[in-house]
PDB file of C-alpha atoms in Angstrom:
ATOM      1  CA  MET W   1     -13.644  14.867 -25.349  1.00  0.00           C
ATOM      2  CA  SER W   2     -11.559  13.198 -28.031  1.00  0.00           C
ATOM      3  CA  TYR W   3      -8.557  13.075 -25.682  1.00  0.00           C
ATOM      4  CA  ILE W   4     -10.382  10.352 -23.717  1.00  0.00           C
ATOM      5  CA  SER W   5      -9.260   7.843 -26.337  1.00  0.00           C
ATOM      6  CA  ASP W   6      -5.768   8.209 -24.828  1.00  0.00           C
ATOM      7  CA  TYR W   7      -7.163   6.545 -21.693  1.00  0.00           C
ATOM      8  CA  TYR W   8      -9.050   3.625 -23.247  1.00  0.00           C
ATOM      9  CA  GLU W   9      -6.678   1.244 -21.473  1.00  0.00           C
ATOM     10  CA  GLN W  10      -7.995   2.425 -18.102  1.00  0.00           C
ATOM     11  CA  LEU W  11     -11.588   2.379 -19.330  1.00  0.00           C
ATOM     12  CA  LEU W  12     -11.235  -1.245 -20.466  1.00  0.00           C
ATOM     13  CA  THR W  13     -11.002  -2.209 -16.782  1.00  0.00           C
ATOM     14  CA  CYS W  14     -14.291  -0.465 -15.981  1.00  0.00           C
ATOM     15  CA  ASP W  15     -17.674  -2.174 -15.801  1.00  0.00           C
ATOM     16  CA  ARG W  16     -19.716   0.902 -14.908  1.00  0.00           C
ATOM     17  CA  VAL W  17     -18.975   4.281 -16.483  1.00  0.00           C
ATOM     18  CA  MET W  18     -20.784   7.598 -16.030  1.00  0.00           C
ATOM     19  CA  ILE W  19     -20.594  10.229 -18.747  1.00  0.00           C
ATOM     20  CA  ILE W  20     -21.900  13.752 -18.248  1.00  0.00           C
ATOM     21  CA  LEU W  21     -23.490  15.222 -21.394  1.00  0.00           C
ATOM     22  CA  ASN W  22     -23.801  18.930 -21.988  1.00  0.00           C
ATOM     23  CA  SER W  23     -23.512  19.311 -25.766  1.00  0.00           C
ATOM     24  CA  GLU W  24     -24.112  17.713 -29.157  1.00  0.00           C
ATOM     25  CA  GLU W  25     -20.388  16.919 -29.246  1.00  0.00           C
ATOM     26  CA  ASP W  26     -20.783  14.899 -26.043  1.00  0.00           C
ATOM     27  CA  VAL W  27     -23.640  12.904 -27.581  1.00  0.00           C
ATOM     28  CA  GLN W  28     -21.488  11.940 -30.578  1.00  0.00           C
ATOM     29  CA  PHE W  29     -18.500  11.142 -28.349  1.00  0.00           C
ATOM     30  CA  THR W  30     -20.628   8.902 -26.122  1.00  0.00           C
ATOM     31  CA  SER W  31     -22.029   7.094 -29.130  1.00  0.00           C
ATOM     32  CA  ASN W  32     -18.479   6.439 -30.384  1.00  0.00           C
ATOM     33  CA  LEU W  33     -17.337   5.306 -26.947  1.00  0.00           C
ATOM     34  CA  VAL W  34     -20.116   2.727 -26.718  1.00  0.00           C
ATOM     35  CA  SER W  35     -19.111   1.437 -30.175  1.00  0.00           C
ATOM     36  CA  ASP W  36     -15.407   1.229 -29.254  1.00  0.00           C
ATOM     37  CA  LEU W  37     -15.566  -0.203 -25.732  1.00  0.00           C
ATOM     38  CA  ASN W  38     -17.539  -3.018 -24.169  1.00  0.00           C
ATOM     39  CA  ILE W  39     -18.875  -1.202 -21.124  1.00  0.00           C
ATOM     40  CA  LYS W  40     -21.286  -3.383 -19.154  1.00  0.00           C
ATOM     41  CA  GLU W  41     -23.213  -0.439 -17.761  1.00  0.00           C
ATOM     42  CA  LEU W  42     -23.196   3.113 -19.014  1.00  0.00           C
ATOM     43  CA  ILE W  43     -24.787   5.850 -16.932  1.00  0.00           C
ATOM     44  CA  VAL W  44     -25.464   8.945 -18.992  1.00  0.00           C
ATOM     45  CA  ALA W  45     -26.193  12.089 -16.986  1.00  0.00           C
ATOM     46  CA  SER W  46     -27.230  15.566 -18.060  1.00  0.00           C
ATOM     47  CA  GLU W  47     -29.148  18.608 -16.969  1.00  0.00           C
ATOM     48  CA  TYR W  48     -30.699  18.632 -20.428  1.00  0.00           C
ATOM     49  CA  LYS W  49     -33.386  16.105 -21.361  1.00  0.00           C
ATOM     50  CA  LYS W  50     -32.835  16.716 -25.075  1.00  0.00           C
ATOM     51  CA  TYR W  51     -29.326  15.215 -24.856  1.00  0.00           C
ATOM     52  CA  LEU W  52     -30.517  12.267 -22.789  1.00  0.00           C
ATOM     53  CA  HIS W  53     -33.197  11.539 -25.375  1.00  0.00           C
ATOM     54  CA  LYS W  54     -30.746  11.825 -28.293  1.00  0.00           C
ATOM     55  CA  ILE W  55     -28.122   9.574 -26.740  1.00  0.00           C
ATOM     56  CA  LYS W  56     -30.652   6.935 -25.723  1.00  0.00           C
ATOM     57  CA  ASN W  57     -31.860   6.724 -29.344  1.00  0.00           C
ATOM     58  CA  LYS W  58     -28.312   6.606 -30.742  1.00  0.00           C
ATOM     59  CA  ILE W  59     -27.100   3.977 -28.308  1.00  0.00           C
ATOM     60  CA  GLU W  60     -30.121   1.742 -28.777  1.00  0.00           C
ATOM     61  CA  ASP W  61     -29.149   1.507 -32.449  1.00  0.00           C
ATOM     62  CA  ILE W  62     -25.619   0.266 -31.708  1.00  0.00           C
ATOM     63  CA  GLN W  63     -25.684  -1.475 -28.348  1.00  0.00           C
ATOM     64  CA  ASN W  64     -25.968  -5.178 -27.869  1.00  0.00           C
ATOM     65  CA  LYS W  65     -28.504  -6.338 -25.348  1.00  0.00           C
ATOM     66  CA  LYS W  66     -25.936  -7.345 -22.712  1.00  0.00           C
ATOM     67  CA  ASN W  67     -25.043  -3.724 -22.022  1.00  0.00           C
ATOM     68  CA  LYS W  68     -27.204  -1.644 -19.721  1.00  0.00           C
ATOM     69  CA  ILE W  69     -27.822   2.041 -20.391  1.00  0.00           C
ATOM     70  CA  THR W  70     -29.191   4.238 -17.621  1.00  0.00           C
ATOM     71  CA  THR W  71     -30.075   7.868 -18.266  1.00  0.00           C
ATOM     72  CA  VAL W  72     -30.132  10.217 -15.294  1.00  0.00           C
ATOM     73  CA  LYS W  73     -31.113  13.841 -14.934  1.00  0.00           C
ATOM     74  CA  TYR W  74     -28.859  16.091 -12.870  1.00  0.00           C
ATOM     75  CA  LYS W  75     -30.767  18.588 -10.742  1.00  0.00           C
ATOM     76  CA  ASN W  76     -29.944  20.250  -7.417  1.00  0.00           C
ATOM     77  CA  ASP W  77     -26.851  18.075  -6.808  1.00  0.00           C
ATOM     78  CA  GLU W  78     -28.843  14.884  -7.314  1.00  0.00           C
ATOM     79  CA  TYR W  79     -28.812  12.343 -10.091  1.00  0.00           C
ATOM     80  CA  ILE W  80     -32.283  10.930 -10.771  1.00  0.00           C
ATOM     81  CA  SER W  81     -32.992   8.032 -13.141  1.00  0.00           C
ATOM     82  CA  VAL W  82     -35.190   9.109 -16.042  1.00  0.00           C
ATOM     83  CA  ASP W  83     -36.706   5.617 -16.329  1.00  0.00           C
ATOM     84  CA  ASP W  84     -37.809   4.957 -12.753  1.00  0.00           C
ATOM     85  CA  ASN W  85     -37.280   8.312 -11.011  1.00  0.00           C
ATOM     86  CA  LYS W  86     -34.936   6.750  -8.435  1.00  0.00           C
ATOM     87  CA  LYS W  87     -32.011   8.696  -7.041  1.00  0.00           C
ATOM     88  CA  LEU W  88     -28.503   7.394  -7.732  1.00  0.00           C
ATOM     89  CA  ASN W  89     -26.905   6.785  -4.365  1.00  0.00           C
ATOM     90  CA  SER W  90     -23.277   6.887  -3.375  1.00  0.00           C
ATOM     91  CA  ASP W  91     -23.151   3.083  -3.196  1.00  0.00           C
ATOM     92  CA  CYS W  92     -23.731   2.567  -6.929  1.00  0.00           C
ATOM     93  CA  ASN W  93     -20.032   1.694  -7.543  1.00  0.00           C
ATOM     94  CA  ILE W  94     -19.153   3.798 -10.570  1.00  0.00           C
ATOM     95  CA  ASP W  95     -15.739   2.838 -11.949  1.00  0.00           C
ATOM     96  CA  ALA W  96     -15.123   5.930 -14.077  1.00  0.00           C
ATOM     97  CA  ILE W  97     -16.649   9.362 -14.548  1.00  0.00           C
ATOM     98  CA  ILE W  98     -16.081  11.351 -17.729  1.00  0.00           C
ATOM     99  CA  PHE W  99     -17.023  15.024 -18.038  1.00  0.00           C
ATOM    100  CA  ASN W 100     -16.355  17.943 -20.346  1.00  0.00           C
ATOM    101  CA  LYS W 101     -15.424  21.574 -19.952  1.00  0.00           C
ATOM    102  CA  ASP W 102     -19.038  22.682 -19.557  1.00  0.00           C
ATOM    103  CA  LEU W 103     -19.361  21.408 -15.988  1.00  0.00           C
ATOM    104  CA  ASN W 104     -19.134  23.925 -13.185  1.00  0.00           C
ATOM    105  CA  ASN W 105     -17.343  23.448  -9.879  1.00  0.00           C
ATOM    106  CA  LYS W 106     -20.527  22.536  -7.996  1.00  0.00           C
ATOM    107  CA  GLN W 107     -21.349  19.793 -10.495  1.00  0.00           C
ATOM    108  CA  ILE W 108     -17.844  18.340 -10.344  1.00  0.00           C
ATOM    109  CA  GLN W 109     -17.895  18.336  -6.553  1.00  0.00           C
ATOM    110  CA  SER W 110     -21.287  16.571  -6.595  1.00  0.00           C
ATOM    111  CA  LEU W 111     -19.599  13.629  -8.346  1.00  0.00           C
ATOM    112  CA  GLN W 112     -17.400  12.898  -5.318  1.00  0.00           C
ATOM    113  CA  LYS W 113     -20.152  10.885  -3.652  1.00  0.00           C
ATOM    114  CA  PHE W 114     -19.769   8.182  -6.323  1.00  0.00           C
ATOM    115  CA  THR W 115     -16.074   7.623  -5.421  1.00  0.00           C
ATOM    116  CA  PRO W 116     -14.993   6.658  -8.945  1.00  0.00           C
ATOM    117  CA  LYS W 117     -11.780   4.715  -9.543  1.00  0.00           C
ATOM    118  CA  PHE W 118     -11.037   7.011 -12.484  1.00  0.00           C
ATOM    119  CA  LEU W 119     -11.915  10.645 -13.123  1.00  0.00           C
ATOM    120  CA  LEU W 120     -11.453  11.905 -16.673  1.00  0.00           C
ATOM    121  CA  GLY W 121     -12.393  15.433 -17.567  1.00  0.00           C
ATOM    122  CA  GLU W 122     -11.780  18.762 -19.106  1.00  0.00           C
ATOM    123  CA  LEU W 123     -11.991  22.103 -17.337  1.00  0.00           C
ATOM    124  CA  TYR W 124     -11.118  25.757 -17.677  1.00  0.00           C
ATOM    125  CA  PHE W 125      -8.212  26.931 -15.538  1.00  0.00           C
ATOM    126  CA  ASN W 126      -9.929  30.258 -14.767  1.00  0.00           C
ATOM    127  CA  GLU W 127     -13.205  28.635 -13.703  1.00  0.00           C
ATOM    128  CA  ILE W 128     -12.287  25.532 -11.722  1.00  0.00           C
ATOM    129  CA  ASP W 129      -9.350  24.897  -9.433  1.00  0.00           C
ATOM    130  CA  TYR W 130      -7.983  21.642 -10.816  1.00  0.00           C
ATOM    131  CA  TYR W 131      -5.775  21.227  -7.748  1.00  0.00           C
ATOM    132  CA  ASN W 132      -8.913  21.256  -5.571  1.00  0.00           C
ATOM    133  CA  VAL W 133     -10.540  18.644  -7.827  1.00  0.00           C
ATOM    134  CA  TRP W 134      -7.432  16.478  -7.651  1.00  0.00           C
ATOM    135  CA  SER W 135      -7.073  16.880  -3.862  1.00  0.00           C
ATOM    136  CA  LYS W 136     -10.656  15.704  -3.267  1.00  0.00           C
ATOM    137  CA  PHE W 137     -10.746  12.799  -5.734  1.00  0.00           C
ATOM    138  CA  ARG W 138      -7.248  11.477  -4.924  1.00  0.00           C
ATOM    139  CA  ASN W 139      -8.594  10.181  -1.609  1.00  0.00           C
ATOM    140  CA  PHE W 140     -10.454   7.371  -3.394  1.00  0.00           C
ATOM    141  CA  SER W 141      -9.511   7.413  -7.102  1.00  0.00           C
ATOM    142  CA  ILE W 142      -6.628   5.420  -8.562  1.00  0.00           C
ATOM    143  CA  GLY W 143      -6.348   7.629 -11.639  1.00  0.00           C
ATOM    144  CA  ILE W 144      -7.181  11.264 -12.368  1.00  0.00           C
ATOM    145  CA  PHE W 145      -6.747  12.548 -15.910  1.00  0.00           C
ATOM    146  CA  LEU W 146      -7.659  16.177 -16.579  1.00  0.00           C
ATOM    147  CA  ASN W 147      -7.222  18.439 -19.571  1.00  0.00           C
ATOM    148  CA  VAL W 148      -6.888  21.943 -18.168  1.00  0.00           C
ATOM    149  CA  ILE W 149      -7.650  24.671 -20.707  1.00  0.00           C
ATOM    150  CA  MET W 150      -5.360  27.590 -19.912  1.00  0.00           C
ATOM    151  CA  PRO W 151      -6.294  31.281 -20.463  1.00  0.00           C
ATOM    152  CA  ASN W 152      -4.166  31.359 -23.641  1.00  0.00           C
ATOM    153  CA  GLY W 153      -6.104  28.357 -25.039  1.00  0.00           C
ATOM    154  CA  LYS W 154      -3.311  25.836 -24.595  1.00  0.00           C
ATOM    155  CA  ILE W 155      -4.125  22.570 -22.893  1.00  0.00           C
ATOM    156  CA  GLU W 156      -2.171  21.328 -19.906  1.00  0.00           C
ATOM    157  CA  ARG W 157      -2.607  17.681 -19.003  1.00  0.00           C
ATOM    158  CA  VAL W 158      -2.821  16.633 -15.390  1.00  0.00           C
ATOM    159  CA  GLU W 159      -2.272  12.895 -15.139  1.00  0.00           C
ATOM    160  CA  TRP W 160      -2.103  11.239 -11.771  1.00  0.00           C
ATOM    161  CA  LYS W 161      -2.087   7.584 -10.782  1.00  0.00           C
ATOM    162  CA  HIS W 162      -2.229   6.431  -7.204  1.00  0.00           C
ATOM    163  CA  SER W 163       0.963   4.939  -5.856  1.00  0.00           C
ATOM    164  CA  ASP W 164       2.438   4.216  -2.471  1.00  0.00           C
ATOM    165  CA  SER W 165       5.054   6.916  -3.065  1.00  0.00           C
ATOM    166  CA  ASN W 166       4.868  10.294  -1.344  1.00  0.00           C
ATOM    167  CA  ILE W 167       5.260  11.996  -4.727  1.00  0.00           C
ATOM    168  CA  GLU W 168       2.057  13.621  -5.891  1.00  0.00           C
ATOM    169  CA  ILE W 169       1.266  15.890  -8.878  1.00  0.00           C
TER     170      ILE W 169
END
Protein backbone atom coordinates (compact mmCIF):
# COMPACT_ATOMS: atom_id res chain seq x y z
CA MET A 1 0.00 0.00 0.00
CA SER A 2 3.01 2.29 -0.01
CA TYR A 3 1.97 3.71 -3.40
CA ILE A 4 -0.89 5.50 -1.61
CA SER A 5 1.58 8.17 -0.53
CA ASP A 6 1.56 9.32 -4.17
CA TYR A 7 -2.06 10.36 -3.62
CA TYR A 8 -1.75 12.20 -0.30
CA GLU A 9 -2.82 15.39 -2.06
CA GLN A 10 -6.24 13.88 -2.77
CA LEU A 11 -6.47 12.41 0.73
CA LEU A 12 -5.80 15.82 2.29
CA THR A 13 -9.22 16.91 1.00
CA CYS A 14 -10.95 14.00 2.74
CA ASP A 15 -12.62 14.17 6.14
CA ARG A 16 -13.78 10.56 6.28
CA VAL A 17 -11.59 7.73 4.99
CA MET A 18 -12.23 3.98 5.03
CA ILE A 19 -9.30 1.58 4.93
CA ILE A 20 -9.76 -2.15 4.45
CA LEU A 21 -7.28 -4.24 6.46
CA ASN A 22 -6.34 -7.77 5.52
CA SER A 23 -2.71 -8.11 6.64
CA GLU A 24 -0.05 -7.01 9.12
CA GLU A 25 1.32 -4.76 6.37
CA ASP A 26 -2.04 -2.98 6.20
CA VAL A 27 -1.99 -2.38 9.96
CA GLN A 28 1.44 -0.71 9.74
CA PHE A 29 0.41 1.31 6.68
CA THR A 30 -2.74 2.55 8.42
CA SER A 31 -0.77 3.53 11.49
CA ASN A 32 1.63 5.54 9.29
CA LEU A 33 -1.25 7.15 7.41
CA VAL A 34 -2.86 8.37 10.63
CA SER A 35 0.51 9.85 11.67
CA ASP A 36 1.03 11.59 8.31
CA LEU A 37 -2.46 12.93 7.59
CA ASN A 38 -5.02 14.74 9.70
CA ILE A 39 -8.06 12.63 8.88
CA LYS A 40 -11.08 13.69 10.95
CA GLU A 41 -12.67 10.26 10.85
CA LEU A 42 -11.02 6.99 9.96
CA ILE A 43 -13.15 3.90 9.39
CA VAL A 44 -11.09 0.74 9.57
CA ALA A 45 -12.76 -2.36 8.16
CA SER A 46 -11.69 -5.99 8.10
CA GLU A 47 -12.99 -9.52 8.08
CA TYR A 48 -10.40 -10.28 10.74
CA LYS A 49 -10.91 -9.11 14.33
CA LYS A 50 -7.21 -9.55 15.12
CA TYR A 51 -6.30 -6.74 12.70
CA LEU A 52 -9.05 -4.48 14.00
CA HIS A 53 -7.79 -4.99 17.54
CA LYS A 54 -4.15 -4.34 16.56
CA ILE A 55 -4.90 -1.16 14.64
CA LYS A 56 -7.15 0.24 17.35
CA ASN A 57 -4.32 -0.18 19.89
CA LYS A 58 -1.72 1.34 17.54
CA ILE A 59 -3.86 4.31 16.58
CA GLU A 60 -4.87 5.10 20.14
CA ASP A 61 -1.18 5.60 20.90
CA ILE A 62 -0.70 8.20 18.15
CA GLN A 63 -4.04 9.86 17.53
CA ASN A 64 -5.10 13.13 19.01
CA LYS A 65 -8.52 13.23 20.56
CA LYS A 66 -10.11 15.28 17.76
CA ASN A 67 -9.91 12.37 15.34
CA LYS A 68 -12.54 9.66 15.41
CA ILE A 69 -11.65 6.02 14.77
CA THR A 70 -14.40 3.54 13.95
CA THR A 71 -13.64 -0.15 13.53
CA VAL A 72 -16.06 -2.22 11.48
CA LYS A 73 -16.25 -5.91 10.75
CA TYR A 74 -16.99 -6.98 7.18
CA LYS A 75 -19.31 -9.97 6.95
CA ASN A 76 -21.81 -11.05 4.29
CA ASP A 77 -21.51 -7.78 2.32
CA GLU A 78 -22.24 -5.70 5.41
CA TYR A 79 -20.03 -3.46 7.48
CA ILE A 80 -20.91 -3.61 11.19
CA SER A 81 -19.41 -1.34 13.84
CA VAL A 82 -17.43 -3.31 16.41
CA ASP A 83 -18.22 -0.76 19.14
CA ASP A 84 -22.00 -0.50 18.88
CA ASN A 85 -22.93 -3.29 16.45
CA LYS A 86 -24.63 -0.82 14.08
CA LYS A 87 -24.53 -1.35 10.33
CA LEU A 88 -22.76 1.25 8.20
CA ASN A 89 -25.33 2.57 5.76
CA SER A 90 -24.86 3.99 2.31
CA ASP A 91 -25.50 7.52 3.61
CA CYS A 92 -22.37 7.64 5.79
CA ASN A 93 -20.54 9.93 3.30
CA ILE A 94 -17.14 8.28 2.96
CA ASP A 95 -14.73 10.51 1.05
CA ALA A 96 -12.12 7.88 0.19
CA ILE A 97 -11.79 4.11 0.31
CA ILE A 98 -8.38 2.44 0.34
CA PHE A 99 -7.95 -1.31 -0.17
CA ASN A 100 -5.18 -3.76 -0.94
CA LYS A 101 -4.69 -6.68 -3.28
CA ASP A 102 -6.25 -9.16 -0.86
CA LEU A 103 -9.82 -8.02 -1.53
CA ASN A 104 -11.95 -10.14 -3.81
CA ASN A 105 -14.38 -8.86 -6.43
CA LYS A 106 -17.42 -9.28 -4.19
CA GLN A 107 -15.82 -7.20 -1.44
CA ILE A 108 -14.85 -4.43 -3.85
CA GLN A 109 -18.34 -4.33 -5.32
CA SER A 110 -19.82 -4.11 -1.80
CA LEU A 111 -17.99 -0.79 -1.37
CA GLN A 112 -20.04 0.87 -4.12
CA LYS A 113 -22.88 1.62 -1.72
CA PHE A 114 -20.66 4.16 0.08
CA THR A 115 -20.17 6.22 -3.14
CA PRO A 116 -16.67 7.43 -2.25
CA LYS A 117 -15.19 10.50 -3.93
CA PHE A 118 -11.89 8.62 -4.26
CA LEU A 119 -11.13 4.93 -4.69
CA LEU A 120 -7.53 3.86 -4.14
CA GLY A 121 -6.58 0.24 -4.37
CA GLU A 122 -4.48 -2.59 -5.55
CA LEU A 123 -5.72 -5.67 -7.38
CA TYR A 124 -4.57 -8.65 -9.38
CA PHE A 125 -5.27 -8.47 -13.11
CA ASN A 126 -6.17 -12.18 -13.28
CA GLU A 127 -8.60 -12.01 -10.35
CA ILE A 128 -10.50 -8.75 -10.70
CA ASP A 129 -11.58 -6.89 -13.81
CA TYR A 130 -10.25 -3.41 -13.13
CA TYR A 131 -12.29 -2.03 -16.03
CA ASN A 132 -15.46 -3.28 -14.31
CA VAL A 133 -14.36 -1.63 -11.04
CA TRP A 134 -13.66 1.62 -12.86
CA SER A 135 -16.94 1.52 -14.82
CA LYS A 136 -18.99 1.14 -11.63
CA PHE A 137 -17.17 3.67 -9.44
CA ARG A 138 -16.78 6.34 -12.16
CA ASN A 139 -20.50 7.07 -11.87
CA PHE A 140 -19.95 8.81 -8.52
CA SER A 141 -16.20 9.05 -7.84
CA ILE A 142 -14.05 12.00 -8.88
CA GLY A 143 -10.82 10.01 -8.73
CA ILE A 144 -9.96 6.33 -9.16
CA PHE A 145 -6.38 5.23 -8.60
CA LEU A 146 -5.60 1.53 -8.98
CA ASN A 147 -2.38 -0.44 -9.03
CA VAL A 148 -3.06 -3.46 -11.22
CA ILE A 149 -0.64 -6.33 -10.63
CA MET A 150 -0.10 -8.03 -13.98
CA PRO A 151 0.56 -11.79 -14.42
CA ASN A 152 4.28 -11.09 -14.95
CA GLY A 153 4.42 -9.19 -11.61
CA LYS A 154 4.71 -5.73 -13.14
CA ILE A 155 2.40 -3.04 -11.87
CA GLU A 156 0.22 -1.01 -14.21
CA ARG A 157 -1.27 2.16 -12.80
CA VAL A 158 -4.81 3.14 -13.66
CA GLU A 159 -5.35 6.78 -12.76
CA TRP A 160 -8.60 8.46 -13.61
CA LYS A 161 -10.01 11.83 -12.60
CA HIS A 162 -13.50 12.93 -13.47
CA SER A 163 -13.74 15.64 -16.08
CA ASP A 164 -16.39 17.01 -18.37
CA SER A 165 -14.49 15.60 -21.36
CA ASN A 166 -15.67 12.50 -23.20
CA ILE A 167 -12.18 11.01 -22.83
CA GLU A 168 -12.10 8.17 -20.34
CA ILE A 169 -9.34 5.69 -19.36
